[in-house]
Coordinates of C-alpha atoms in Angstrom, one line a residue:
Chain A
M1 CA 98.0 65.5 78.5
T2 CA 98.3 65.6 82.4
F3 CA 98.9 67.6 85.4
Y4 CA 103.1 66.5 84.5
T5 CA 102.4 67.5 81.3
I6 CA 101.0 71.4 82.0
L7 CA 103.9 72.3 84.9
F8 CA 106.8 71.3 82.6
Y9 CA 105.1 73.8 79.3
I10 CA 104.6 76.7 82.1
L11 CA 108.1 75.5 84.1
A12 CA 109.7 76.3 80.2
A13 CA 107.9 79.2 79.6
L14 CA 108.9 81.0 82.7
I15 CA 112.3 80.2 82.3
I16 CA 112.2 81.2 79.0
V17 CA 110.8 84.7 79.4
T18 CA 112.5 85.3 82.6
T19 CA 116.3 84.1 80.6
G20 CA 115.1 86.2 78.0
L21 CA 114.2 89.2 80.8
A22 CA 117.9 88.8 82.2
I23 CA 119.9 88.9 78.9
T24 CA 118.2 91.8 77.5
R25 CA 119.2 94.5 81.3
R26 CA 120.7 97.4 80.4
N27 CA 121.2 96.9 84.3
M28 CA 123.4 93.8 85.2
V29 CA 122.0 94.3 89.1
H30 CA 118.4 93.0 86.5
T31 CA 120.1 90.4 85.0
I32 CA 121.3 89.2 88.2
V33 CA 117.7 88.9 90.3
Y34 CA 116.2 87.6 86.9
L35 CA 119.1 85.2 86.2
V36 CA 118.6 83.6 89.8
F37 CA 114.2 83.2 89.2
S38 CA 115.5 81.9 85.8
F39 CA 117.9 78.9 87.5
F40 CA 115.5 78.0 90.4
G41 CA 113.2 77.4 87.2
S42 CA 115.3 75.4 86.3
A43 CA 116.1 72.8 89.6
M44 CA 112.7 73.0 89.4
L45 CA 112.0 71.5 86.4
F46 CA 115.7 69.0 87.4
Y47 CA 112.5 67.8 90.7
L48 CA 110.1 67.5 87.5
L49 CA 112.4 65.2 85.5
G50 CA 113.0 62.9 88.0
A51 CA 116.3 64.0 89.4
P52 CA 115.9 65.8 93.7
L53 CA 119.5 66.2 94.5
L54 CA 120.3 68.2 91.6
A55 CA 117.7 70.7 92.4
A56 CA 119.1 70.9 95.1
L57 CA 122.4 71.4 93.4
E58 CA 120.9 73.8 90.8
V59 CA 119.4 76.0 93.6
I60 CA 122.7 76.0 96.3
I61 CA 125.4 76.9 93.8
Y62 CA 123.7 77.9 90.0
A63 CA 121.5 80.6 92.1
G64 CA 122.9 81.1 95.6
A65 CA 127.0 81.2 95.2
I66 CA 127.4 81.3 91.1
M67 CA 124.9 84.1 90.4
I68 CA 126.1 85.7 94.1
L69 CA 129.9 86.2 93.0
F70 CA 128.3 87.7 90.5
L71 CA 127.0 90.3 92.2
F72 CA 130.1 90.6 95.0
I73 CA 131.9 91.6 91.4
I74 CA 129.2 93.7 90.1
M75 CA 129.4 96.2 92.7
M76 CA 132.8 95.9 92.6
L77 CA 132.9 98.0 90.0
K78 CA 132.4 101.2 89.3
E79 CA 128.9 101.4 87.8
E80 CA 129.8 102.7 84.3
A81 CA 127.4 103.9 81.1
P82 CA 128.6 102.5 77.9
E83 CA 128.1 104.9 74.6
S84 CA 126.2 101.2 73.5
R85 CA 125.1 98.5 75.0
L86 CA 125.3 96.0 71.9
F87 CA 128.5 95.2 69.7
P88 CA 128.5 96.7 65.9
F89 CA 125.2 95.1 63.9
R90 CA 127.3 93.6 60.9
Q91 CA 129.9 92.0 64.2
W92 CA 127.1 89.9 66.5
L93 CA 124.3 89.1 63.6
P94 CA 126.1 87.2 61.8
A95 CA 125.8 85.0 64.8
T96 CA 123.0 84.5 65.9
L97 CA 122.3 84.2 62.8
L98 CA 123.6 80.5 61.9
G99 CA 122.4 80.1 65.5
F100 CA 119.6 80.4 64.9
A101 CA 119.8 78.8 61.5
Y102 CA 121.2 75.3 63.9
L103 CA 118.9 75.7 66.3
V104 CA 115.9 75.0 63.9
L105 CA 117.8 72.5 62.2
G106 CA 117.9 71.2 65.3
S107 CA 114.7 71.6 65.4
L108 CA 113.5 69.4 63.4
L109 CA 116.1 66.8 63.4
V110 CA 114.2 66.8 66.5
V111 CA 110.6 66.6 65.8
S112 CA 111.2 63.8 62.8
A113 CA 114.0 61.8 63.4
D114 CA 113.4 58.7 66.1
P115 CA 109.6 58.0 67.0
E116 CA 110.7 55.9 69.7
T117 CA 112.3 60.4 71.1
G118 CA 108.4 61.1 70.9
E119 CA 106.7 59.0 73.4
P120 CA 106.7 60.3 76.5
L121 CA 108.8 60.3 79.3
Q122 CA 108.4 58.1 82.1
I123 CA 107.7 59.7 85.9
A124 CA 111.0 58.3 87.5
T125 CA 113.4 59.9 90.4
A126 CA 117.3 58.8 91.0
S127 CA 116.7 59.9 95.1
P128 CA 119.7 60.9 96.7
A129 CA 121.2 58.1 98.3
M130 CA 121.1 56.0 95.0
F131 CA 122.0 58.8 93.0
G132 CA 125.7 58.9 95.6
E133 CA 126.2 55.4 95.7
Y134 CA 126.2 55.5 92.0
L135 CA 128.4 58.3 91.4
F136 CA 131.2 57.0 93.8
R137 CA 131.0 53.9 92.2
T138 CA 131.6 54.3 88.6
H139 CA 132.5 57.9 88.7
W140 CA 135.1 58.2 91.5
L141 CA 138.0 59.6 89.5
A142 CA 136.3 62.0 88.6
I143 CA 135.2 63.3 91.2
E144 CA 138.4 63.3 92.4
I145 CA 139.8 65.4 89.3
A146 CA 136.9 67.5 89.5
S147 CA 138.2 68.9 93.2
L148 CA 142.1 68.9 91.9
L149 CA 139.8 71.8 88.7
L150 CA 139.0 73.6 91.9
L151 CA 141.7 74.1 93.9
I152 CA 143.2 74.5 90.9
A153 CA 140.5 76.9 90.4
L154 CA 140.5 78.3 93.3
V155 CA 145.1 79.1 93.1
G156 CA 144.4 80.3 89.5
A157 CA 141.5 83.3 91.1
L158 CA 144.2 83.8 94.0
R159 CA 146.9 84.5 92.0
L160 CA 145.2 86.8 89.3
G161 CA 142.8 88.6 92.2
R162 CA 145.8 89.8 93.3
F163 CA 147.8 93.3 94.0
D164 CA 150.0 93.7 92.2
E165 CA 152.4 95.6 93.9
S166 CA 155.5 95.9 91.2
E167 CA 152.7 97.2 88.3
S168 CA 150.6 100.3 91.4
R169 CA 155.1 101.6 91.9
K170 CA 155.5 101.6 87.4
A171 CA 152.5 104.2 87.7
E172 CA 153.4 105.7 90.6
D173 CA 156.5 106.9 89.4
A174 CA 154.9 107.2 85.6
S175 CA 152.6 109.5 87.2
Chain B
M1 CA 104.0 61.2 81.5
I2 CA 105.5 64.0 80.9
V3 CA 106.4 64.9 78.0
P4 CA 108.5 64.0 75.2
Y5 CA 111.8 64.5 74.9
N6 CA 111.7 66.4 71.8
H7 CA 110.3 69.2 73.9
V8 CA 112.7 68.8 76.2
L9 CA 115.7 69.2 73.7
I10 CA 113.9 72.5 72.1
L11 CA 114.1 74.0 75.6
A12 CA 117.8 73.3 75.2
G13 CA 118.5 74.8 72.5
I14 CA 116.3 77.9 72.8
L15 CA 118.0 78.5 76.7
F16 CA 121.2 77.6 75.0
L17 CA 120.3 80.6 72.4
M18 CA 120.0 82.5 73.7
G19 CA 123.1 82.1 75.7
M20 CA 125.3 82.3 72.6
F21 CA 122.9 85.9 71.6
C22 CA 124.3 87.4 75.5
A23 CA 127.5 85.8 75.2
T24 CA 127.8 87.2 71.6
A25 CA 126.3 90.6 70.9
R26 CA 126.3 92.0 74.4
R27 CA 129.3 95.0 75.2
N28 CA 130.0 94.0 78.3
L29 CA 132.5 91.3 80.2
I30 CA 130.4 89.8 83.0
M31 CA 127.8 89.5 80.8
I32 CA 129.9 87.5 78.0
V33 CA 130.6 85.1 81.6
V34 CA 126.3 85.0 82.0
G35 CA 126.0 84.4 79.1
L36 CA 128.9 81.0 79.0
E37 CA 126.5 79.5 82.4
I38 CA 123.3 80.0 80.9
M39 CA 124.7 78.1 78.1
L40 CA 126.0 74.9 80.4
N41 CA 122.6 75.2 82.4
A42 CA 121.3 74.9 79.0
A43 CA 123.4 72.0 77.9
S44 CA 122.5 70.4 81.7
V45 CA 118.5 70.4 80.8
A46 CA 119.7 68.5 78.2
F47 CA 121.5 66.2 80.3
I48 CA 119.0 65.3 82.8
G49 CA 115.9 64.7 80.3
A50 CA 118.6 62.4 78.8
A51 CA 118.8 61.1 82.3
L52 CA 115.2 60.4 82.6
R53 CA 114.7 58.9 78.3
W54 CA 117.1 56.3 79.3
Q55 CA 117.0 56.1 82.6
H56 CA 120.0 55.8 83.2
M57 CA 121.8 57.9 86.6
E58 CA 124.9 58.4 84.0
G59 CA 123.5 62.1 82.1
Q60 CA 123.1 62.9 86.4
A61 CA 126.5 62.2 87.1
I62 CA 127.4 64.6 84.0
V63 CA 125.1 67.4 85.2
L64 CA 127.2 67.0 88.7
F65 CA 130.1 67.5 86.6
I66 CA 129.2 70.2 84.1
F67 CA 128.3 71.8 87.6
A68 CA 132.1 71.5 88.8
V69 CA 133.1 73.1 85.8
A70 CA 130.6 76.0 85.5
A71 CA 131.8 77.1 89.1
T72 CA 135.6 77.1 88.8
E73 CA 135.0 79.1 84.9
V74 CA 133.2 81.9 86.9
S75 CA 135.0 81.7 89.7
V76 CA 139.1 81.9 87.4
G77 CA 136.7 84.5 84.0
L78 CA 135.8 86.6 87.4
A79 CA 139.2 86.3 88.1
L80 CA 139.9 87.7 84.6
I81 CA 137.3 90.1 84.8
V82 CA 138.5 92.3 87.5
S83 CA 142.2 91.9 86.7
A84 CA 141.5 93.9 83.0
Y85 CA 140.1 96.1 84.9
R86 CA 142.5 97.4 87.4
R87 CA 144.1 97.6 84.2
T88 CA 142.2 99.7 81.1
G89 CA 139.4 101.3 83.7
S90 CA 136.8 99.2 82.0
V91 CA 134.5 96.5 81.4
D92 CA 133.9 97.4 77.4
P93 CA 135.5 94.2 75.4
G94 CA 136.2 96.4 72.9
M95 CA 138.5 98.4 75.3
F96 CA 140.8 96.2 75.0
K97 CA 143.9 96.2 71.9

């Protein structure tokens, strides 16, 4: 057992604990703060697994931008206490049980399938320069499509978030 | 030497299951989007482990595109939630018939 192995298990435990805390909190702000910790843990895991550029992007995009966006929306919406935090048991229990069954089956499969996957991973790092060159050499079209996707998301969010005047007028007439 | 690829996959599976629980069981529209984020993150963990396992950068490239899709999905999803909140005054998915 090397130093990196111990690091991996500590990081994995931290990620699972913080995510588990996040999905069970009643207060949504606490959820988001725990999730930021979880994504920091994921970023460190990415670094450990040899992806420094993606670790930085995880901190910037996930823990930074996306979680702050969630915080803004939570602050915009009025705080309300729904009568029950969870859906009725019978609605979600089958889905979760089936998911758990798949997890157990998948774990068994993963543990028993290929003896080669049981070998420990070797340390290797893809330097950001190498990764960027590879990305723009082989995936330039996909990058353009991703940028187009982000543009479409911008337009869609603007269209959805715009205050609909005709609708508010209708509401005023009705009241 | 870090750990076998199996253990990375099992970690990703547990994370994915947590995200699925959050998306199906919590009675809140925002928590559904949070669950989707957790599931996408679990997929990224599996891809990065695979990239190291086969010493190939393809997996890392896919993770970059997962980031782009996650950002898109969260912006449109939150805009939808705000627009739904304006209509019904609630973020409870049970209120939308």
